Amino acid sequence: MSKRILVTGGLGYIGSHTVVALQEKGFEVVIIDNLSNSSLEVLGGITRITKISPQFEKIDLRERHDVSNFFDKYQDIDGVIHFAASKAVGESVENPLLYYENNLNTLIYLLQQLKEKETPKIIFSSSCTVYGQADELPITENAPVKKAESPYGNTKQIGEEIIADTCKVTSHLKAISLRYFNPIGAHPSAHIGELPIGTPQNLVPFITQTAAGIREKLSVFGQDYPTPDGTCIRDYIHVMDLARAHVVALERIIHGEQSENYEVFNLGTGKGNSVLEAIQAFEKVSGQKLPYDFAPRREGDITAAYADTTKANEVLKWKAEYGIEEAMQSAWKWQQELQKKQKEEI
Ligand code: NAD
Ligand code: WQD
């Protein structure tokens, strides 16, 4: 019998790609999403790819009773992948309570339900942001967690601690935190992708919107960093690789292969690219010249971060397969698809 997996935030960017990857591996998926940063149309996109419509429950996970009612209704959930969270760093500085409430209460309510189950399993979306500016590159999972720069980053640190502490006293709870580096790109079909609301804060959606003429030009934040070309370095990982990693991590828990009941893995390509290299990769695959200029450094930005992926490679037997060019190509295809849709709607 196929396993039934709850994917919270399953209509969001990374969640939707993971739902596809799970369905393709024969898992049955139930999605919870409150649509605060997504749209019901994503369900159609998922179904177009896999020909399987996932079950969907519109629930706000901040409502403790709704979470409890969900688990009463779906008693046979075999595992949870918890993506649901608010993720805008700047907004978290403006409205910390929203972030602490949404990113921590939702996790607590889920864990309260899960620990009552026979063999509860959870995968948590963490972030490389927990490392801040690491002293050594590439960054291993043993690098110290630095004081968070933002309430958002803090919710990821505290979220990990909540899970670790719960696992210590709940030995039948099996958990994995996945620390993503910079997720980019879209499904190659362009049926699903990232849906930034308002002006994108992240580099790649800003690049694709600029190339599409929605934004006048990209501002490259800082050109005097101590890097070879003076711009910041990040580890850009294709969302398809990220989605596959969740399935692999889930299978590890399901098959009882964990060495401890709580584990942490970095998910990145292991390669750092500067902002200028990212622009070049985009220009190469799109054939578009990207208008950009240099602007002052953005507050809170770190100079460089890229993953040491040895642990994920060896333990999960997972490795990123795509590079930045393929990721940019898919992001561009997705942007063009979005515009086609918008034109049709007019
Ligand atoms: P996203 O905003 O696209 O997806 C999150 C989804 O969760 C959305 O569909 C939203 O509607 C839903 N949601 C939010 N609060 C909810 C609530 N209270 N109840 C039910 N649903 C709720 O974000 P994403 O980029 O797919 O990120 C997924 C996870 O990965 C998040 O936890 C995020 O913090 C983490 N993460 C993201 C990145 C990134 O750069 N995208 C990097 C590292 C970690
Ligand atoms: C990448 C690079 C910018 C926009 C953020 C969160 C982090 C994680 C991933 C969730 C940086 C530069 C960007 C622009 C630019 N999210 N840039 N012009 O900041 O590495 O990470 O998303 O956990 O927590 O902080 O990603 O895409 O915003 O920036 O020059 O208009 O692009 O300075 O060097 P970041 P990003």
Short mmCIF file of C-alpha atoms in Angstrom, two decimals, residues 26 34 120 188 216 244 250 310 339:
data_model
loop_
_atom_site.label_atom_id
_atom_site.label_comp_id
_atom_site.label_asym_id
_atom_site.label_seq_id
_atom_site.Cartn_x
_atom_site.Cartn_y
_atom_site.Cartn_z
CA GLY A 26 4.28 6.51 -5.72
CA ASN A 34 -3.73 28.51 3.78
CA PRO A 120 5.85 9.90 13.57
CA PRO A 188 11.04 22.01 -16.75
CA GLU A 216 13.55 48.42 -15.55
CA ARG A 244 14.20 15.02 -4.98
CA LEU A 250 11.75 10.79 3.71
CA THR A 310 29.61 15.55 1.59
CA GLN A 339 3.34 36.19 -18.90
#
